[in-house]
PDB file of C-alpha atoms and ligand atoms in Angstrom:
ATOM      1  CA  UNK R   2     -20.264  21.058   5.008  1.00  0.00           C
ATOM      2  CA  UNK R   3     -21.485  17.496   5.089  1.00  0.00           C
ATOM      3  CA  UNK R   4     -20.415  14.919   2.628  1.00  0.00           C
ATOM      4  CA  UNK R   5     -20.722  11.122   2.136  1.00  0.00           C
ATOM      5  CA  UNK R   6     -17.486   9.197   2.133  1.00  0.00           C
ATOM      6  CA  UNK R   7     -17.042   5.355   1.182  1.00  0.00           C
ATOM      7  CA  UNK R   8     -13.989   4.851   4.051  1.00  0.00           C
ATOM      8  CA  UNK R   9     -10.991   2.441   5.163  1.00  0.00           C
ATOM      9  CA  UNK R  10     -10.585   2.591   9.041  1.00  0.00           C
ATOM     10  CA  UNK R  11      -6.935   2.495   9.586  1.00  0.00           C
ATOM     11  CA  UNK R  12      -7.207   3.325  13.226  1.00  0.00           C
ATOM     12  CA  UNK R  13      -9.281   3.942  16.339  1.00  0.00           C
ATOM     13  CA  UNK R  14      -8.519   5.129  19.680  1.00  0.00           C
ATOM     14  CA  UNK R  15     -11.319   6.207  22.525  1.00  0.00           C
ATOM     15  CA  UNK R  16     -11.584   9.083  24.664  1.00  0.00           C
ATOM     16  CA  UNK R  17     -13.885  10.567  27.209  1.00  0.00           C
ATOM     17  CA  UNK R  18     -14.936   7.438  27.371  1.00  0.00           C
ATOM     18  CA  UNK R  19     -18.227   7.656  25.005  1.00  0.00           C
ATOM     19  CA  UNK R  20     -16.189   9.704  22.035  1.00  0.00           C
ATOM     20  CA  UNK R  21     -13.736   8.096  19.495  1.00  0.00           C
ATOM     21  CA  UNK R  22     -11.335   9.341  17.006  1.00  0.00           C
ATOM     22  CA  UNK R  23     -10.513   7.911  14.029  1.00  0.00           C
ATOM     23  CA  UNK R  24      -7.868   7.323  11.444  1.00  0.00           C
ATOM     24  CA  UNK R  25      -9.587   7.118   8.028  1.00  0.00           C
ATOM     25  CA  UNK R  26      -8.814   6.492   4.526  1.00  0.00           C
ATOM     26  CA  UNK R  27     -11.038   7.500   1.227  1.00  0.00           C
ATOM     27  CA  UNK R  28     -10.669   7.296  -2.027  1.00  0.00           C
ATOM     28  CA  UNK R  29     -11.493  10.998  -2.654  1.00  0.00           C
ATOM     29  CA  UNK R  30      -9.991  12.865   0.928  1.00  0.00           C
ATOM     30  CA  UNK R  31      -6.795  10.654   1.765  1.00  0.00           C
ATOM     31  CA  UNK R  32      -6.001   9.694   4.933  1.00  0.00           C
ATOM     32  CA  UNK R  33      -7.363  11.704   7.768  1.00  0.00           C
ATOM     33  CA  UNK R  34      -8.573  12.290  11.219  1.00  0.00           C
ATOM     34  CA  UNK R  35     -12.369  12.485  12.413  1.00  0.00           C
ATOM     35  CA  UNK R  36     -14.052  12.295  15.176  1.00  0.00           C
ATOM     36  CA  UNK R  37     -17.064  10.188  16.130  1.00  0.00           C
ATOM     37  CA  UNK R  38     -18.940  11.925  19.355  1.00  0.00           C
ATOM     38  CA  UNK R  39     -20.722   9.331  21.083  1.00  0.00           C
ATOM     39  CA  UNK R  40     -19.354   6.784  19.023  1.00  0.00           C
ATOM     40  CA  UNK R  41     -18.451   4.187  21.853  1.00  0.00           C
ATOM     41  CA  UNK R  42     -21.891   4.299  23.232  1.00  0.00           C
ATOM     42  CA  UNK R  43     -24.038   4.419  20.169  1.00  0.00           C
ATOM     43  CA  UNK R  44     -25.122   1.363  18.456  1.00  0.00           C
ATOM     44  CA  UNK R  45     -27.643   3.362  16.249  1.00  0.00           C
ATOM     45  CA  UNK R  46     -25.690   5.683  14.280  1.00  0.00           C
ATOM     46  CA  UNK R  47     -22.247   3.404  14.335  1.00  0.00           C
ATOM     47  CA  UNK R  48     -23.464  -0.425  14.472  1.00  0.00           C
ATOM     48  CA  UNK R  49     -20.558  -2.205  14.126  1.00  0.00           C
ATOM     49  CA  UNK R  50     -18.523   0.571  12.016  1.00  0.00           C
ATOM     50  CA  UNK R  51     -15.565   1.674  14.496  1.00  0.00           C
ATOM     51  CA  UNK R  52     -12.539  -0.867  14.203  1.00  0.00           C
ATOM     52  CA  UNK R  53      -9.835  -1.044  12.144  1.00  0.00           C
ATOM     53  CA  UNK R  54      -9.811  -2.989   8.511  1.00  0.00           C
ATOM     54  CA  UNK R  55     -13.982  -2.089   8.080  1.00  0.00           C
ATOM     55  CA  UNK R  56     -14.779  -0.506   5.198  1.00  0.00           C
ATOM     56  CA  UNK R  57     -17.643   1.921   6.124  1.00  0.00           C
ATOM     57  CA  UNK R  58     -19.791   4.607   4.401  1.00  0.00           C
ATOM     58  CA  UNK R  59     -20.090   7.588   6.724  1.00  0.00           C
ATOM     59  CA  UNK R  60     -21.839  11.089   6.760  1.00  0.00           C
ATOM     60  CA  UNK R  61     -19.046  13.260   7.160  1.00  0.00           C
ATOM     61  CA  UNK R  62     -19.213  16.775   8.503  1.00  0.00           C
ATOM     62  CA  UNK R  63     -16.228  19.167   8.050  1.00  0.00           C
ATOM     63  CA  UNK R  64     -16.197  22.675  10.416  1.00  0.00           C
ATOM     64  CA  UNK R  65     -13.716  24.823   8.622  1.00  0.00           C
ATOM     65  CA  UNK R  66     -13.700  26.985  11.468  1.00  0.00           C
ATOM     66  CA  UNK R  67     -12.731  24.843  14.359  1.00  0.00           C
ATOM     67  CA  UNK R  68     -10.362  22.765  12.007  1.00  0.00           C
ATOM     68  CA  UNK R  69     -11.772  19.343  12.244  1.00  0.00           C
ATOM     69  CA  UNK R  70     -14.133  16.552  11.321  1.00  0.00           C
ATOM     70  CA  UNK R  71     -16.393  14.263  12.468  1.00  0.00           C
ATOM     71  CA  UNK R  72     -19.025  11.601  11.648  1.00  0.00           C
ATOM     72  CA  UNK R  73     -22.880  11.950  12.437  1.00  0.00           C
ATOM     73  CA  UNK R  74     -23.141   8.435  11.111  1.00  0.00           C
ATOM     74  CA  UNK R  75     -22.003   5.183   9.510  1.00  0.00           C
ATOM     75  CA  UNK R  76     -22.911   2.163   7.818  1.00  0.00           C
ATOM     76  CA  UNK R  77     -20.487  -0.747   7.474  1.00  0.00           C
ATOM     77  CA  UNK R  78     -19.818  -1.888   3.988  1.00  0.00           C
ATOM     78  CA  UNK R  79     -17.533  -5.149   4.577  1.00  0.00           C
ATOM     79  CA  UNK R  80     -15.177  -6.074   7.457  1.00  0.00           C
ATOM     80  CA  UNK R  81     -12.475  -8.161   7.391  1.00  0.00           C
ATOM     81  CA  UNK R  82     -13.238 -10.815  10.213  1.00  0.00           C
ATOM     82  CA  UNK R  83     -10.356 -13.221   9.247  1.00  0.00           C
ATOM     83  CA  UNK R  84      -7.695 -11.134   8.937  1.00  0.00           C
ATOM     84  CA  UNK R  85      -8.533  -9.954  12.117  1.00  0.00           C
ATOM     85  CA  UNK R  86      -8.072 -13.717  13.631  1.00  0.00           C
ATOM     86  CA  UNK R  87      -4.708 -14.630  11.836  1.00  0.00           C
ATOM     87  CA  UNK R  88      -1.371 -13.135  13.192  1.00  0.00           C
ATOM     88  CA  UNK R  89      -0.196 -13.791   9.825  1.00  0.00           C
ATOM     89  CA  UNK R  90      -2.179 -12.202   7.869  1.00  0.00           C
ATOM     90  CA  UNK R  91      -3.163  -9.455  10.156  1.00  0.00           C
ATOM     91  CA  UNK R  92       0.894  -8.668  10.214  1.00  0.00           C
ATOM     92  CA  UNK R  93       1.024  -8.349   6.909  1.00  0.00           C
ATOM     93  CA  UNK R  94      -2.062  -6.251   6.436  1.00  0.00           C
ATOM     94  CA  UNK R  95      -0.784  -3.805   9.335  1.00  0.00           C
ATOM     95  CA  UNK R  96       2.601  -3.222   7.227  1.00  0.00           C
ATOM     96  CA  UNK R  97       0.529  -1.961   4.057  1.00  0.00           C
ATOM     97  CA  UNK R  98      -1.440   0.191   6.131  1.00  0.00           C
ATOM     98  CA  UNK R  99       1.979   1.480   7.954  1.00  0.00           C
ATOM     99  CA  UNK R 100       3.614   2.339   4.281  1.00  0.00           C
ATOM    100  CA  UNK R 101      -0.114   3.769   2.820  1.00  0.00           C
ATOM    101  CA  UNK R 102       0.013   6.293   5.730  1.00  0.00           C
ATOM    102  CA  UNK R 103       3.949   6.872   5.468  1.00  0.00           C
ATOM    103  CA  UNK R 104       3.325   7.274   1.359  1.00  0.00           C
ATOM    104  CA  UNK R 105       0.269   8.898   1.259  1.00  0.00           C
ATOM    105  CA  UNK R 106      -0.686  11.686   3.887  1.00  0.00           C
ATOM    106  CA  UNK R 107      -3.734  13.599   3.199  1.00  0.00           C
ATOM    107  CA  UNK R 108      -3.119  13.499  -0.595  1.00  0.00           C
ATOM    108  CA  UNK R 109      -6.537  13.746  -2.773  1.00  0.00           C
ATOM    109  CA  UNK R 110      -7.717  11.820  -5.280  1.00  0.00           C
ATOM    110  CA  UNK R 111      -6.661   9.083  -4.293  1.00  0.00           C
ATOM    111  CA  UNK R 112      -8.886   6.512  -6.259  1.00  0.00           C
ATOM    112  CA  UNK R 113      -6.125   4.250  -7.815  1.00  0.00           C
ATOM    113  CA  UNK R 114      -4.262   3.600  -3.870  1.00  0.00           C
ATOM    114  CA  UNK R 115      -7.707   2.899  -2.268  1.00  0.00           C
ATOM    115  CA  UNK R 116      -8.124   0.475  -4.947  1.00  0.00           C
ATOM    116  CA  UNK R 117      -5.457  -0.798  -4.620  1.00  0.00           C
ATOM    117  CA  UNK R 118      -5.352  -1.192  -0.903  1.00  0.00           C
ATOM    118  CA  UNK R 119      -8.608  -2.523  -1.038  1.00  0.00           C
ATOM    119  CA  UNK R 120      -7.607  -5.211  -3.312  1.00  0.00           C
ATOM    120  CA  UNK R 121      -4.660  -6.435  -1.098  1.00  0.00           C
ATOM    121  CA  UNK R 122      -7.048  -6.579   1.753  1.00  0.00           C
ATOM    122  CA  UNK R 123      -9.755  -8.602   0.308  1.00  0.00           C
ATOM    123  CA  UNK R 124      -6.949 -10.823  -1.114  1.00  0.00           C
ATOM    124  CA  UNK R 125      -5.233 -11.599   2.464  1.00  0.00           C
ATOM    125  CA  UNK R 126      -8.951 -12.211   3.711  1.00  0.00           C
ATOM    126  CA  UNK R 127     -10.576 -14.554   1.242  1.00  0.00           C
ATOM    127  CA  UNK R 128      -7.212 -15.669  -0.886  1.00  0.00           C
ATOM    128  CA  UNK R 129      -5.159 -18.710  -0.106  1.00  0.00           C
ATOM    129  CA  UNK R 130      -1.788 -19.059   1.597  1.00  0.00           C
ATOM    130  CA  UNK R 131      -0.065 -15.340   0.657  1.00  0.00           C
ATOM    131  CA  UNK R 132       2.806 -14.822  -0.221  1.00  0.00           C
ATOM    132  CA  UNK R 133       5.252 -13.749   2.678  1.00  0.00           C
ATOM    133  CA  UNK R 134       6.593 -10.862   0.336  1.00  0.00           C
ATOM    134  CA  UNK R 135       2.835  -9.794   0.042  1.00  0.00           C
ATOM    135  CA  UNK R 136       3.704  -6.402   1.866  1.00  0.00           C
ATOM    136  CA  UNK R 137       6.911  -5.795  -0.175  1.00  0.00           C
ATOM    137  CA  UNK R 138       4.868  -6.661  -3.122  1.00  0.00           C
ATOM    138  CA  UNK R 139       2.215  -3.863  -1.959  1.00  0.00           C
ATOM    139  CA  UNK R 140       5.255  -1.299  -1.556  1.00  0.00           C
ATOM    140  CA  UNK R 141       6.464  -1.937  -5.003  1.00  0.00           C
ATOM    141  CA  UNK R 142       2.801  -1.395  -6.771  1.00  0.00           C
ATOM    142  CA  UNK R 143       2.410   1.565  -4.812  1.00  0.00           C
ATOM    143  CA  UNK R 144       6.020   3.202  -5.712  1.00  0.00           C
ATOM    144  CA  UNK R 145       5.180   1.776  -9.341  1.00  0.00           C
ATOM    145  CA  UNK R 146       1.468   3.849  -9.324  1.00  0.00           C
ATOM    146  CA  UNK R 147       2.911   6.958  -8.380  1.00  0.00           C
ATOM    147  CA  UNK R 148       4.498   7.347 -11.014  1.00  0.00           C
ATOM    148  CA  UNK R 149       7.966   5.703 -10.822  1.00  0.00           C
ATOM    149  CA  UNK R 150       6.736   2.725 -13.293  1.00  0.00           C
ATOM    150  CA  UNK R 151       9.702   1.420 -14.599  1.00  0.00           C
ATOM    151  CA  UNK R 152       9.749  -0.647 -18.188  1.00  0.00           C
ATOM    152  CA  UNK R 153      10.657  -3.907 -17.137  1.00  0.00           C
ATOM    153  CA  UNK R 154      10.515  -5.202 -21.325  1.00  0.00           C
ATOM    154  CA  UNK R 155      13.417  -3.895 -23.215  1.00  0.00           C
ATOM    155  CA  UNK R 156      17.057  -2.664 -21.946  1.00  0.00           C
ATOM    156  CA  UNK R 157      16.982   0.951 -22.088  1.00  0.00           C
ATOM    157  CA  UNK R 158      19.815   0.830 -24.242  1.00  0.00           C
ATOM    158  CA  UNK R 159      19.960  -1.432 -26.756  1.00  0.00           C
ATOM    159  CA  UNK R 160      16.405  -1.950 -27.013  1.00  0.00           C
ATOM    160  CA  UNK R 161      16.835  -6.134 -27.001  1.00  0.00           C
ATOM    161  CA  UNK R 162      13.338  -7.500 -24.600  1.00  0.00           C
ATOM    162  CA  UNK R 163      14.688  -8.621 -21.472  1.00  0.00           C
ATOM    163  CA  UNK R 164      12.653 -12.031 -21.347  1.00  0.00           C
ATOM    164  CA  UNK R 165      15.062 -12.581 -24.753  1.00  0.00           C
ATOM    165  CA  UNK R 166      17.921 -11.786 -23.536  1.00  0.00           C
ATOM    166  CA  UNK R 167      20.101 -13.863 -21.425  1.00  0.00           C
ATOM    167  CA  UNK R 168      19.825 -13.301 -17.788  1.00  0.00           C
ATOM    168  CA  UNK R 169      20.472 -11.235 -15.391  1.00  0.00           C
ATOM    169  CA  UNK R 170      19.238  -8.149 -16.216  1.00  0.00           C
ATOM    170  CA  UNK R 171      20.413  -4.442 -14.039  1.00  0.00           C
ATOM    171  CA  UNK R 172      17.631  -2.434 -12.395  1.00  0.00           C
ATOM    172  CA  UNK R 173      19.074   0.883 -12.333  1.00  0.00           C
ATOM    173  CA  UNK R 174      17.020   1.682  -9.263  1.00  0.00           C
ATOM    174  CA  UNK R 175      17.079   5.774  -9.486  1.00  0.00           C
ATOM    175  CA  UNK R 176      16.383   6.172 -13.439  1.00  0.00           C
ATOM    176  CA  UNK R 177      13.625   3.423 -13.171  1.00  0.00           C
ATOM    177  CA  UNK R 178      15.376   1.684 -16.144  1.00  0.00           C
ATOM    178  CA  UNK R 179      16.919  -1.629 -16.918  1.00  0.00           C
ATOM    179  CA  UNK R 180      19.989  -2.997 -18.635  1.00  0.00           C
ATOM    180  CA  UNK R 181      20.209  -6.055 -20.565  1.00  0.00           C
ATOM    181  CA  UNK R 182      23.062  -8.320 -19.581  1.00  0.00           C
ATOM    182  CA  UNK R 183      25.571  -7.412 -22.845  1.00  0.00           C
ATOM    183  CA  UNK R 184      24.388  -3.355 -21.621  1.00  0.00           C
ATOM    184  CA  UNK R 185      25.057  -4.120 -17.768  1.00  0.00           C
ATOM    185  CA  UNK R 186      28.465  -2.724 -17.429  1.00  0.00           C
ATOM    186  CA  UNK R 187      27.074   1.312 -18.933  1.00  0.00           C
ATOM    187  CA  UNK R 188      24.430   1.481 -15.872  1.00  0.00           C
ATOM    188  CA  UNK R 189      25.503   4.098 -13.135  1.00  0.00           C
ATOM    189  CA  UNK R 190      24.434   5.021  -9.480  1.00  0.00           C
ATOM    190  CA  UNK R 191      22.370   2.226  -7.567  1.00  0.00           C
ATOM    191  CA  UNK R 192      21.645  -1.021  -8.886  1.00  0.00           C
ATOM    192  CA  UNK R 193      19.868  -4.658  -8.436  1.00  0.00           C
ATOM    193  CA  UNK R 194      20.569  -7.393 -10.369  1.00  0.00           C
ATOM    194  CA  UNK R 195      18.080  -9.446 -11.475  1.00  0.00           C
ATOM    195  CA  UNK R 196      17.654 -13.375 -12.708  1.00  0.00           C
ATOM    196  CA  UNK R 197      14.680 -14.116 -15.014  1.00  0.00           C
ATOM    197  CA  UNK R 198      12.496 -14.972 -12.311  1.00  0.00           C
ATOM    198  CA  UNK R 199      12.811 -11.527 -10.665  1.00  0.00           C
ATOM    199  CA  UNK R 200      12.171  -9.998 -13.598  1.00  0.00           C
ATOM    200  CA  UNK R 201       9.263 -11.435 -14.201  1.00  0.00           C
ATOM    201  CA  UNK R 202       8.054 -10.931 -11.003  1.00  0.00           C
ATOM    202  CA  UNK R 203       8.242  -7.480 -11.133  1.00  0.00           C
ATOM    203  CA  UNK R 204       6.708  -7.582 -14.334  1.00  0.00           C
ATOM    204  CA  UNK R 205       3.651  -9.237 -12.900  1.00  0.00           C
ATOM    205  CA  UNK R 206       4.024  -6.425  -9.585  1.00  0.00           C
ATOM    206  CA  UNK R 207       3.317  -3.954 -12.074  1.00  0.00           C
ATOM    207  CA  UNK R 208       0.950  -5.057 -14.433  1.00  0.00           C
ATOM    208  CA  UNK R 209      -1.562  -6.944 -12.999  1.00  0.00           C
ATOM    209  CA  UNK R 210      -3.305  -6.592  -9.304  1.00  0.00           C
ATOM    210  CA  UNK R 211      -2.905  -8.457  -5.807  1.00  0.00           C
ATOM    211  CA  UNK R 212      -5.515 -11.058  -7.041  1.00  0.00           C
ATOM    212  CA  UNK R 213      -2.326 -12.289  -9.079  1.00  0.00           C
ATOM    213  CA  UNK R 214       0.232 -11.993  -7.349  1.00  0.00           C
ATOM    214  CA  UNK R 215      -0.606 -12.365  -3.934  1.00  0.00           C
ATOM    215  CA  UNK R 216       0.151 -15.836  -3.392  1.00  0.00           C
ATOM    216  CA  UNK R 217       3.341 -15.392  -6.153  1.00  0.00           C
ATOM    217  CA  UNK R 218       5.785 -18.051  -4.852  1.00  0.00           C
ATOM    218  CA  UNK R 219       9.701 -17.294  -6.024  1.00  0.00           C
ATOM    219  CA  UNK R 220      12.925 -19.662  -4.978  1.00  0.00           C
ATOM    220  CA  UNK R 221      15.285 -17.892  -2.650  1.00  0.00           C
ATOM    221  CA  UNK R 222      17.317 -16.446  -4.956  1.00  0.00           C
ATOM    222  CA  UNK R 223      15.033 -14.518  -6.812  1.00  0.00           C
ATOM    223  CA  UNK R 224      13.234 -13.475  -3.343  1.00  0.00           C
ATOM    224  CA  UNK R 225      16.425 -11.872  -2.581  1.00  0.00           C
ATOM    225  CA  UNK R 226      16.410  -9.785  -5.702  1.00  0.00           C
ATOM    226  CA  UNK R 227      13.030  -8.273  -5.665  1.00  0.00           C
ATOM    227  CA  UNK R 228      13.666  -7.651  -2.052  1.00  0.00           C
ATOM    228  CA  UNK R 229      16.448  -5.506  -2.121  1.00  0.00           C
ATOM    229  CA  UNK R 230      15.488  -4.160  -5.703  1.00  0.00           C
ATOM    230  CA  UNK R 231      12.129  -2.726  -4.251  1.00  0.00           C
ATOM    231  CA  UNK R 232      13.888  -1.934  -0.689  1.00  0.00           C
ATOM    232  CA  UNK R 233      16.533   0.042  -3.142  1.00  0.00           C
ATOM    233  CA  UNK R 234      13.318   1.514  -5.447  1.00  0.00           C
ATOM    234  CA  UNK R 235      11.113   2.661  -2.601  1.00  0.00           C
ATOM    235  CA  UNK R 236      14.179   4.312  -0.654  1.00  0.00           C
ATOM    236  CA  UNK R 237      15.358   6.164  -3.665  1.00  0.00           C
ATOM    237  CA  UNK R 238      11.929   7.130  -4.937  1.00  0.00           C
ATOM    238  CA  UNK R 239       9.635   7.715  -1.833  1.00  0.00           C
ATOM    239  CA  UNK R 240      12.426   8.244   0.875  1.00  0.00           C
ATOM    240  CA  UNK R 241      11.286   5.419   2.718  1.00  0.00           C
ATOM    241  CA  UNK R 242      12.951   2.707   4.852  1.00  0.00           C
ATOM    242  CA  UNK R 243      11.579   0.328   7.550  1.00  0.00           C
ATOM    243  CA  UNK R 244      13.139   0.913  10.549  1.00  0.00           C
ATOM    244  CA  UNK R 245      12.387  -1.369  13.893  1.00  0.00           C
ATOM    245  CA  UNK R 246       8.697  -1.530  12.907  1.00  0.00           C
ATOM    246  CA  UNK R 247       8.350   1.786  11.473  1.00  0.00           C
ATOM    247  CA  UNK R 248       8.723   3.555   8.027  1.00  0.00           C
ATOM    248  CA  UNK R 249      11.230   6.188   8.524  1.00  0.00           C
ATOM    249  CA  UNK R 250      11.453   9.125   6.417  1.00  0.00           C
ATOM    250  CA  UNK R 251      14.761  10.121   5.757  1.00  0.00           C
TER     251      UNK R 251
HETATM  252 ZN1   ZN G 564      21.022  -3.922 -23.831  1.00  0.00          ZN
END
């Protein structure tokens, strides 16, 4: 069956010299594995398409028999040449691409992370000085779109809005609920706190996109906060922790 799918390249890795396999990521398939015959050698049917961070459109053929794909052709849609040059940003994008795969194996329909992924990558290659939290930040939106939003307005008990109450607030990390600071001492099992700058920066993580909050800068103290309250959020929620490079599934 042959298809057309608008891709990510996450990966790329040669073999038999002239063939290539590839790591891919589409909107409607997930992330998966293809192969491109003749893909180191031919400049026709893959002109510039095969590295990682391209976004490419390629003719897909899937043999349901032998169990595998591969790519008659491809036609690259936008590259990311900067990110590509800077250590920094090129770190950063890596760790988003390490979580998306850890997250999000071979799950369809996956419109809303591609877009989202997308979006992250355009920002670290046209946007100004990100954020060092950018990949945390990316973590967080994704835990947040798959459906662990939390309501970061009103304490879940009382009801008061949080940005009128006196700070901190409690992020009850495994109910995906917060506690206003006169409600703090009813929430159970694991916890952040957070100042009013945390809060709203999680508030911004979850409504609006990485055009916004990309390049989010945050005093120390409230870095601290979002870090360990998405660290917390992310572990509890996805089973995820970074590990010596790695996400580890635990
Ligand atoms: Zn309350």
């Amino acid at each position: 069956m042959e298809s057309i799918e608008k891709a990510l390249v996450l990966k790329v890795g040669r073999f038999r010299e002239v063939d290539a396999w590839l790591k891919l990521f589409s909107p409607r398939k997930g992330v998966f594995n293809a192969f491109a015959f003749g893909g180191s050698v031919s400049r026709r049917r893959f002109l510039g398409c095969l590295d990682p961070l391209n976004v490419v459109t390629f003719k897909v053929k899937s043999d349901a028999a032998k169990g595998y794909t591969y790519l008659l052709e491809g036609a690259l849609v936008r590259a990311h040449p900067r990110l590509r040059q800077d250590q920094e940003r090129l770190g950063m994008a890596v760790n988003c691409l390490k979580f998306l795969e850890a997250v999000h194996l071979g799950h369809p329909g996956s419109e809303a992370v591609y877009d989202l992924t997308l979006e992250t990558l355009d920002t670290l290659e046209a946007g100004g000085n990100p954020c060092g939290l950018l990949p945390l930040f990316f973590r967080a939106r994704m835990a947040f779109d798959q459906g662990f939003r939390p309501d970061f307005t009103a304490c879940a008990r009382c009801g008061v809005l949080l940005d009128q109450a006196p700070p901190p607030s409690l992020f009850l990390v495994e109910q995906g609920r917060l506690h206003c600071s006169q409600c703090r001492r009813w929430g159970k099992g694991a916890a952040a706190i957070l100042g009013g700058e945390a809060l709203q920066a999680l508030r911004d993580l979850s409504e609006h996109g990485p055009a916004r909050w990309a390049d989010m800068s945050l005093p120390a103290r409230a870095r601290g906060e979002v870090a360990r309250s998405v660290d917390l959020f992310v572990e509890y929620h996805l089973g995820l922790t970074w590990d010596h490079g790695s996400f580890r599934r635990f």
